[in-house]
Amino acid sequence: MSQTKSRKKKRPSILQSLRSSIRQSVHNAILPWLKASVKTWHGRLVLAGLTVGLCYLPAWLPGLITRAAQGSAGLPLLSVMVFLGLQQLWKRRDQLAQMHASEEDQFLGHLLIGCSVLLFPFCRFAIWPQSILWLLALAGIACSTWGVSFFWRYPVAVGMLALTAYPKPGVMARLVWTALTPPEFLERIMAQAGATALRVIGHPAIADGTVVALPQGAVDVDWGCNGFNMAFTMAAAGLIMGLFLKQTWLKVLGMMAIGAVLALIFNVPRIMLLTIASVYWGDAAFKFWHGHWGGQLFSSVLFTFYYYAAMALANRRRPA
C-alpha cells in the first residue's frame, strides 16, 4: 500500500492578515475618497486639515511612548479614548451621512481650517500651540462637513476626541486645579493625612504645611506625591470603563468618582511608606519606593481594588 503524506494548509499569519486588510482598506475606501476629495474645494481643505494632524503626530506620539515605557498610563488611555470617540461616530454613520452643513457653517469651518494650516508652520516651537491648531482643524472639518449642530448632537464623541489633542491631559487638569484651589491645597491635606496615619501606628509624626516630620527626619509632600495625577488617571479610566461597558451616565460618574477617591486614599499609605523609608531605611529604599518600580507596585494594588469596586457598581441592579 502506498502511503500518502497529508499536507497541512499554511494559514496566513496575523501580520499577513493585517497587511492584507490594510491594503484592501486603502484600495477600496481610502483611495476613492482621496480621488473624490481633490475634486472639490471642501475636500481639498479637509485634506489640508488632516495634513496638520500628520505633521503634529511626530510631536504627539514620541512623548507618550517614552512616558509609557516609564509606567505612565497616558498612551493606553488616550488610545482607548480615540477608539471610543471614533466608535461613537461610526455607530452613527447613517445619521452623519444625512447631515449637511449650511453655507455659513461651511465658511466658518473653512476659516478654522485655513487658520490652522497657515499658522501651524510658525507654531512648531512647543506642543501646546500645535495641539490647539490641530483641534481647530478638527473643529473646522466637522463644522464644514456636518454643521455646528454636530457638536451638541454628539457631545461624547466630541469630548473624547478633544481630550486626546494634547498628549499631556494631566497637565491641563493641573492648570485647572491650581487655578481653582488655594496654593498647595491638596499637598497640605495629604501631609496632614499621612502624619495622622503615622501617629495611629505609633510614630510621633507631625505635619507642618506640606512637610511630614518625624524626630529623626522629614519629607516634603510635593505636587508629584499629592495623588492628583493618579486620581485624574483613575477618573479617566472610570470614564473609559463605563463607556466600554455601556453603563448609564450615573454609573459612569460613579466609576469616575470611585477611581479618584481610591487614588487619594491609597496615596496616604504611600506617603507613610515614603516617610518611613526616607527617615529610617536610607536613600536607596526611598528612591526605590519613590521611583518607577515602587509606583508600579502601588498602581497595581490600586487598579486591583478599583476593578472589583467598579465591577460591583456595574453589576448592581436597580431595586424593583
Short mmCIF file of C-alpha atoms in Angstrom, two decimals:
data_model
loop_
_atom_site.label_atom_id
_atom_site.label_comp_id
_atom_site.label_asym_id
_atom_site.label_seq_id
_atom_site.Cartn_x
_atom_site.Cartn_y
_atom_site.Cartn_z
CA MET A 1 0.00 0.00 0.00
CA SER A 2 1.32 3.37 -0.84
CA GLN A 3 1.41 5.96 1.89
CA THR A 4 0.28 9.46 1.16
CA LYS A 5 1.53 12.35 3.24
CA SER A 6 -1.11 14.81 4.21
CA ARG A 7 -0.12 18.37 3.57
CA LYS A 8 -1.27 20.98 6.01
CA LYS A 9 -2.53 24.16 4.53
CA LYS A 10 -0.45 27.07 5.55
CA ARG A 11 -2.53 29.60 7.36
CA PRO A 12 -1.61 33.22 6.89
CA SER A 13 0.00 34.81 9.91
CA ILE A 14 -1.65 37.61 11.87
CA LEU A 15 0.81 40.11 10.37
CA GLN A 16 0.00 38.96 6.82
CA SER A 17 -3.74 39.18 7.52
CA LEU A 18 -3.27 42.69 8.90
CA ARG A 19 -1.28 43.76 5.86
CA SER A 20 -3.92 42.31 3.57
CA SER A 21 -6.76 44.09 5.36
CA ILE A 22 -4.84 47.39 5.29
CA ARG A 23 -4.23 47.02 1.53
CA GLN A 24 -7.91 46.29 0.93
CA SER A 25 -8.97 49.27 3.02
CA VAL A 26 -6.58 51.58 1.19
CA HIS A 27 -7.63 50.25 -2.21
CA ASN A 28 -11.38 50.07 -1.62
CA ALA A 29 -12.04 53.04 0.66
CA ILE A 30 -9.19 55.49 1.15
CA LEU A 31 -8.00 55.90 -2.45
CA PRO A 32 -11.52 56.50 -3.86
CA TRP A 33 -12.17 59.01 -1.08
CA LEU A 34 -8.91 60.83 -1.82
CA LYS A 35 -9.72 60.97 -5.54
CA ALA A 36 -13.15 62.38 -4.80
CA SER A 37 -11.82 64.86 -2.24
CA VAL A 38 -9.33 66.59 -4.51
CA LYS A 39 -12.11 67.46 -6.94
CA THR A 40 -13.82 69.97 -4.61
CA TRP A 41 -12.61 72.92 -2.54
CA HIS A 42 -14.18 71.46 0.56
CA GLY A 43 -12.37 68.16 0.05
CA ARG A 44 -9.03 69.91 -0.52
CA LEU A 45 -9.42 71.94 2.67
CA VAL A 46 -10.34 68.80 4.62
CA LEU A 47 -7.18 67.12 3.32
CA ALA A 48 -5.18 70.19 4.31
CA GLY A 49 -6.62 70.00 7.83
CA LEU A 50 -5.78 66.29 8.08
CA THR A 51 -2.24 67.14 6.93
CA VAL A 52 -1.91 69.30 10.05
CA GLY A 53 -2.64 66.17 12.08
CA LEU A 54 0.01 64.19 10.21
CA CYS A 55 2.57 66.91 10.87
CA TYR A 56 1.56 67.05 14.55
CA LEU A 57 1.77 63.26 15.03
CA PRO A 58 5.62 63.14 15.34
CA ALA A 59 5.37 65.61 18.24
CA TRP A 60 2.33 63.95 19.84
CA LEU A 61 3.33 60.29 19.82
CA PRO A 62 7.02 60.01 20.92
CA GLY A 63 6.47 61.66 24.29
CA LEU A 64 3.56 59.33 25.02
CA ILE A 65 5.67 56.28 24.12
CA THR A 66 8.53 57.48 26.31
CA ARG A 67 6.25 58.05 29.29
CA ALA A 68 4.52 54.71 28.71
CA ALA A 69 7.91 52.99 28.98
CA GLN A 70 8.32 54.73 32.34
CA GLY A 71 4.98 53.43 33.61
CA SER A 72 2.63 56.23 32.55
CA ALA A 73 -0.91 55.27 31.53
CA GLY A 74 -1.25 58.21 29.13
CA LEU A 75 -0.74 56.29 25.88
CA PRO A 76 -3.25 53.47 26.54
CA LEU A 77 -5.79 55.92 27.97
CA LEU A 78 -5.58 58.31 25.01
CA SER A 79 -5.58 55.40 22.54
CA VAL A 80 -8.76 54.00 24.09
CA MET A 81 -10.34 57.46 24.08
CA VAL A 82 -9.58 57.87 20.37
CA PHE A 83 -11.02 54.42 19.69
CA LEU A 84 -14.19 55.06 21.69
CA GLY A 85 -14.69 58.50 20.15
CA LEU A 86 -14.37 57.15 16.61
CA GLN A 87 -16.57 54.19 17.54
CA GLN A 88 -19.31 56.57 18.69
CA LEU A 89 -19.20 58.29 15.28
CA TRP A 90 -19.03 55.02 13.36
CA LYS A 91 -22.18 53.73 15.06
CA ARG A 92 -23.98 56.87 13.89
CA ARG A 93 -22.53 56.97 10.41
CA ASP A 94 -26.00 56.74 8.82
CA GLN A 95 -27.13 59.81 10.75
CA LEU A 96 -23.92 61.65 9.86
CA ALA A 97 -24.43 60.86 6.18
CA GLN A 98 -27.73 62.75 6.30
CA MET A 99 -26.26 65.84 7.98
CA HIS A 100 -25.19 68.72 5.76
CA ALA A 101 -23.53 71.99 6.68
CA SER A 102 -25.11 75.29 5.72
CA GLU A 103 -23.16 77.88 3.77
CA GLU A 104 -22.44 79.81 6.99
CA ASP A 105 -21.20 76.65 8.74
CA GLN A 106 -19.04 75.74 5.77
CA PHE A 107 -17.50 79.22 5.71
CA LEU A 108 -16.78 79.05 9.45
CA GLY A 109 -15.29 75.57 9.15
CA HIS A 110 -13.12 76.51 6.18
CA LEU A 111 -11.93 79.60 8.05
CA LEU A 112 -10.87 77.46 11.04
CA ILE A 113 -9.05 75.01 8.77
CA GLY A 114 -7.33 77.80 6.86
CA CYS A 115 -6.12 79.49 10.05
CA SER A 116 -4.83 76.19 11.37
CA VAL A 117 -2.94 75.40 8.16
CA LEU A 118 -1.43 78.88 7.83
CA LEU A 119 -0.34 79.20 11.47
CA PHE A 120 0.92 75.66 12.03
CA PRO A 121 4.39 76.13 10.38
CA PHE A 122 5.06 79.05 12.74
CA CYS A 123 3.90 77.26 15.91
CA ARG A 124 6.23 74.27 16.00
CA PHE A 125 8.19 75.65 18.97
CA ALA A 126 6.05 73.79 21.54
CA ILE A 127 3.42 71.06 21.75
CA TRP A 128 0.58 73.15 23.17
CA PRO A 129 0.13 75.52 20.18
CA GLN A 130 0.31 72.56 17.80
CA SER A 131 -2.39 70.78 19.78
CA ILE A 132 -4.62 73.87 19.68
CA LEU A 133 -4.21 74.22 15.91
CA TRP A 134 -4.91 70.50 15.40
CA LEU A 135 -8.04 70.90 17.50
CA LEU A 136 -9.05 73.90 15.37
CA ALA A 137 -8.51 71.84 12.22
CA LEU A 138 -10.70 69.01 13.57
CA ALA A 139 -13.40 71.50 14.59
CA GLY A 140 -13.25 73.11 11.14
CA ILE A 141 -13.55 69.74 9.39
CA ALA A 142 -16.57 68.77 11.49
CA CYS A 143 -18.22 72.19 11.18
CA SER A 144 -17.79 72.43 7.40
CA THR A 145 -18.92 68.83 6.83
CA TRP A 146 -21.83 68.33 9.25
CA GLY A 147 -22.58 71.80 10.58
CA VAL A 148 -22.35 73.40 14.01
CA SER A 149 -25.16 71.17 15.32
CA PHE A 150 -22.73 68.23 15.19
CA PHE A 151 -21.02 69.42 18.37
CA TRP A 152 -24.07 69.30 20.63
CA ARG A 153 -25.67 66.29 18.94
CA TYR A 154 -22.63 64.10 19.66
CA PRO A 155 -21.03 65.58 22.80
CA VAL A 156 -19.46 62.30 23.98
CA ALA A 157 -17.52 61.70 20.78
CA VAL A 158 -16.53 65.38 20.57
CA GLY A 159 -15.32 65.41 24.17
CA MET A 160 -13.38 62.15 23.85
CA LEU A 161 -11.54 63.27 20.73
CA ALA A 162 -10.94 66.80 22.04
CA LEU A 163 -9.26 65.45 25.18
CA THR A 164 -6.76 63.50 23.07
CA ALA A 165 -5.49 66.54 21.16
CA TYR A 166 -2.95 67.37 23.87
CA PRO A 167 -0.67 64.44 24.81
CA LYS A 168 -0.49 65.53 28.46
CA PRO A 169 -4.09 65.84 29.66
CA GLY A 170 -2.87 65.66 33.25
CA VAL A 171 -1.02 68.96 32.75
CA MET A 172 -4.22 70.67 31.61
CA ALA A 173 -6.08 69.21 34.58
CA ARG A 174 -3.33 70.51 36.88
CA LEU A 175 -3.64 74.03 35.47
CA VAL A 176 -7.39 73.99 36.06
CA TRP A 177 -6.95 72.58 39.59
CA THR A 178 -4.31 75.11 40.64
CA ALA A 179 -6.41 77.95 39.22
CA LEU A 180 -9.47 76.93 41.26
CA THR A 181 -7.85 75.92 44.58
CA PRO A 182 -5.56 77.67 47.11
CA PRO A 183 -1.79 77.12 46.82
CA GLU A 184 -0.64 73.66 47.93
CA PHE A 185 -4.21 72.76 48.89
CA LEU A 186 -4.05 69.02 48.19
CA GLU A 187 -0.43 68.72 49.33
CA ARG A 188 -1.35 70.06 52.77
CA ILE A 189 -4.30 67.69 53.06
CA MET A 190 -2.12 64.71 52.13
CA ALA A 191 0.57 65.77 54.60
CA GLN A 192 -1.99 66.01 57.40
CA ALA A 193 -3.50 62.63 56.46
CA GLY A 194 -0.08 60.97 56.27
CA ALA A 195 1.02 62.36 59.64
CA THR A 196 -2.26 61.31 61.27
CA ALA A 197 -1.95 57.79 59.87
CA LEU A 198 1.64 57.55 61.11
CA ARG A 199 0.55 58.56 64.60
CA VAL A 200 -2.10 55.83 64.52
CA ILE A 201 0.58 53.16 64.03
CA GLY A 202 2.79 54.61 66.78
CA HIS A 203 5.11 57.11 65.04
CA PRO A 204 5.30 60.62 66.57
CA ALA A 205 4.70 62.39 63.26
CA ILE A 206 3.53 65.97 62.82
CA ALA A 207 2.50 67.92 59.72
CA ASP A 208 3.76 71.45 59.14
CA GLY A 209 2.28 72.72 55.88
CA THR A 210 3.36 70.21 53.25
CA VAL A 211 6.07 68.65 55.46
CA VAL A 212 5.61 65.37 57.33
CA ALA A 213 8.15 65.38 60.17
CA LEU A 214 9.46 62.70 62.48
CA PRO A 215 12.05 63.26 65.25
CA GLN A 216 14.77 61.75 63.02
CA GLY A 217 13.85 63.48 59.76
CA ALA A 218 11.14 64.81 57.47
CA VAL A 219 9.78 64.63 53.91
CA ASP A 220 8.06 67.29 51.81
CA VAL A 221 4.84 66.29 50.01
CA ASP A 222 5.37 67.92 46.62
CA TRP A 223 2.94 68.03 43.70
CA GLY A 224 4.06 64.68 42.32
CA CYS A 225 3.20 62.98 45.62
CA ASN A 226 -0.19 64.55 46.35
CA GLY A 227 -2.13 61.87 44.45
CA PHE A 228 -3.70 64.24 41.93
CA ASN A 229 -2.13 62.65 38.84
CA MET A 230 -3.24 59.17 39.84
CA ALA A 231 -6.71 60.44 40.77
CA PHE A 232 -7.03 62.05 37.33
CA THR A 233 -5.83 58.84 35.66
CA MET A 234 -8.30 56.73 37.63
CA ALA A 235 -11.16 59.12 36.81
CA ALA A 236 -10.28 58.85 33.11
CA ALA A 237 -10.10 55.07 33.45
CA GLY A 238 -13.55 55.12 35.05
CA LEU A 239 -14.93 57.14 32.14
CA ILE A 240 -13.46 54.73 29.60
CA MET A 241 -14.54 51.65 31.52
CA GLY A 242 -18.08 52.96 31.94
CA LEU A 243 -18.43 53.76 28.24
CA PHE A 244 -16.88 50.44 27.23
CA LEU A 245 -19.32 48.53 29.47
CA LYS A 246 -22.21 50.67 28.14
CA GLN A 247 -23.28 51.90 31.58
CA THR A 248 -25.67 54.72 32.34
CA TRP A 249 -24.18 58.16 32.84
CA LEU A 250 -24.94 57.96 36.55
CA LYS A 251 -22.86 54.79 36.85
CA VAL A 252 -20.10 56.26 34.67
CA LEU A 253 -19.84 59.23 37.01
CA GLY A 254 -19.86 56.82 39.95
CA MET A 255 -16.95 54.85 38.43
CA MET A 256 -15.01 58.06 37.90
CA ALA A 257 -15.65 59.20 41.48
CA ILE A 258 -14.68 55.79 42.91
CA GLY A 259 -11.42 55.82 40.97
CA ALA A 260 -10.47 59.33 42.09
CA VAL A 261 -11.35 58.67 45.75
CA LEU A 262 -9.50 55.35 45.85
CA ALA A 263 -6.42 57.00 44.34
CA LEU A 264 -6.38 59.65 47.07
CA ILE A 265 -6.99 57.05 49.81
CA PHE A 266 -4.18 54.81 48.55
CA ASN A 267 -1.86 57.82 48.36
CA VAL A 268 -1.93 58.12 52.18
CA PRO A 269 -0.15 54.78 52.87
CA ARG A 270 2.27 55.65 50.07
CA ILE A 271 3.20 58.88 51.88
CA MET A 272 3.58 56.90 55.10
CA LEU A 273 5.88 54.39 53.44
CA LEU A 274 7.97 57.09 51.75
CA THR A 275 8.34 58.93 55.06
CA ILE A 276 9.47 55.80 56.91
CA ALA A 277 11.79 54.81 54.05
CA SER A 278 13.39 58.27 53.94
CA VAL A 279 13.87 58.59 57.70
CA TYR A 280 14.72 55.03 58.77
CA TRP A 281 15.73 52.96 55.74
CA GLY A 282 18.03 55.30 53.80
CA ASP A 283 18.22 56.87 50.36
CA ALA A 284 18.24 53.59 48.43
CA ALA A 285 14.91 52.46 49.88
CA PHE A 286 13.39 55.91 49.40
CA LYS A 287 14.48 56.05 45.74
CA PHE A 288 13.03 52.58 45.13
CA TRP A 289 9.59 53.35 46.58
CA HIS A 290 9.58 56.84 45.13
CA GLY A 291 10.71 55.66 41.72
CA HIS A 292 9.28 53.65 38.85
CA TRP A 293 9.04 50.22 40.48
CA GLY A 294 7.57 51.45 43.74
CA GLY A 295 4.99 53.48 41.87
CA GLN A 296 4.10 50.46 39.73
CA LEU A 297 3.53 48.31 42.82
CA PHE A 298 1.15 50.85 44.32
CA SER A 299 -0.61 51.32 40.98
CA SER A 300 -1.11 47.57 40.59
CA VAL A 301 -2.71 47.26 44.02
CA LEU A 302 -4.85 50.34 43.35
CA PHE A 303 -6.07 49.08 39.99
CA THR A 304 -6.92 45.69 41.51
CA PHE A 305 -9.12 47.25 44.20
CA TYR A 306 -10.63 49.63 41.68
CA TYR A 307 -11.53 46.85 39.25
CA TYR A 308 -13.58 44.96 41.81
CA ALA A 309 -15.26 48.15 43.08
CA ALA A 310 -16.13 49.30 39.55
CA MET A 311 -17.44 45.89 38.52
CA ALA A 312 -19.57 45.73 41.68
CA LEU A 313 -21.09 49.07 40.71
CA ALA A 314 -21.59 47.97 37.09
CA ASN A 315 -23.31 44.73 38.12
CA ARG A 316 -25.53 46.43 40.67
CA ARG A 317 -29.17 46.29 39.66
CA ARG A 318 -31.69 48.97 40.39
CA PRO A 319 -34.26 47.95 43.01
CA ALA A 320 -37.60 46.89 41.59
#
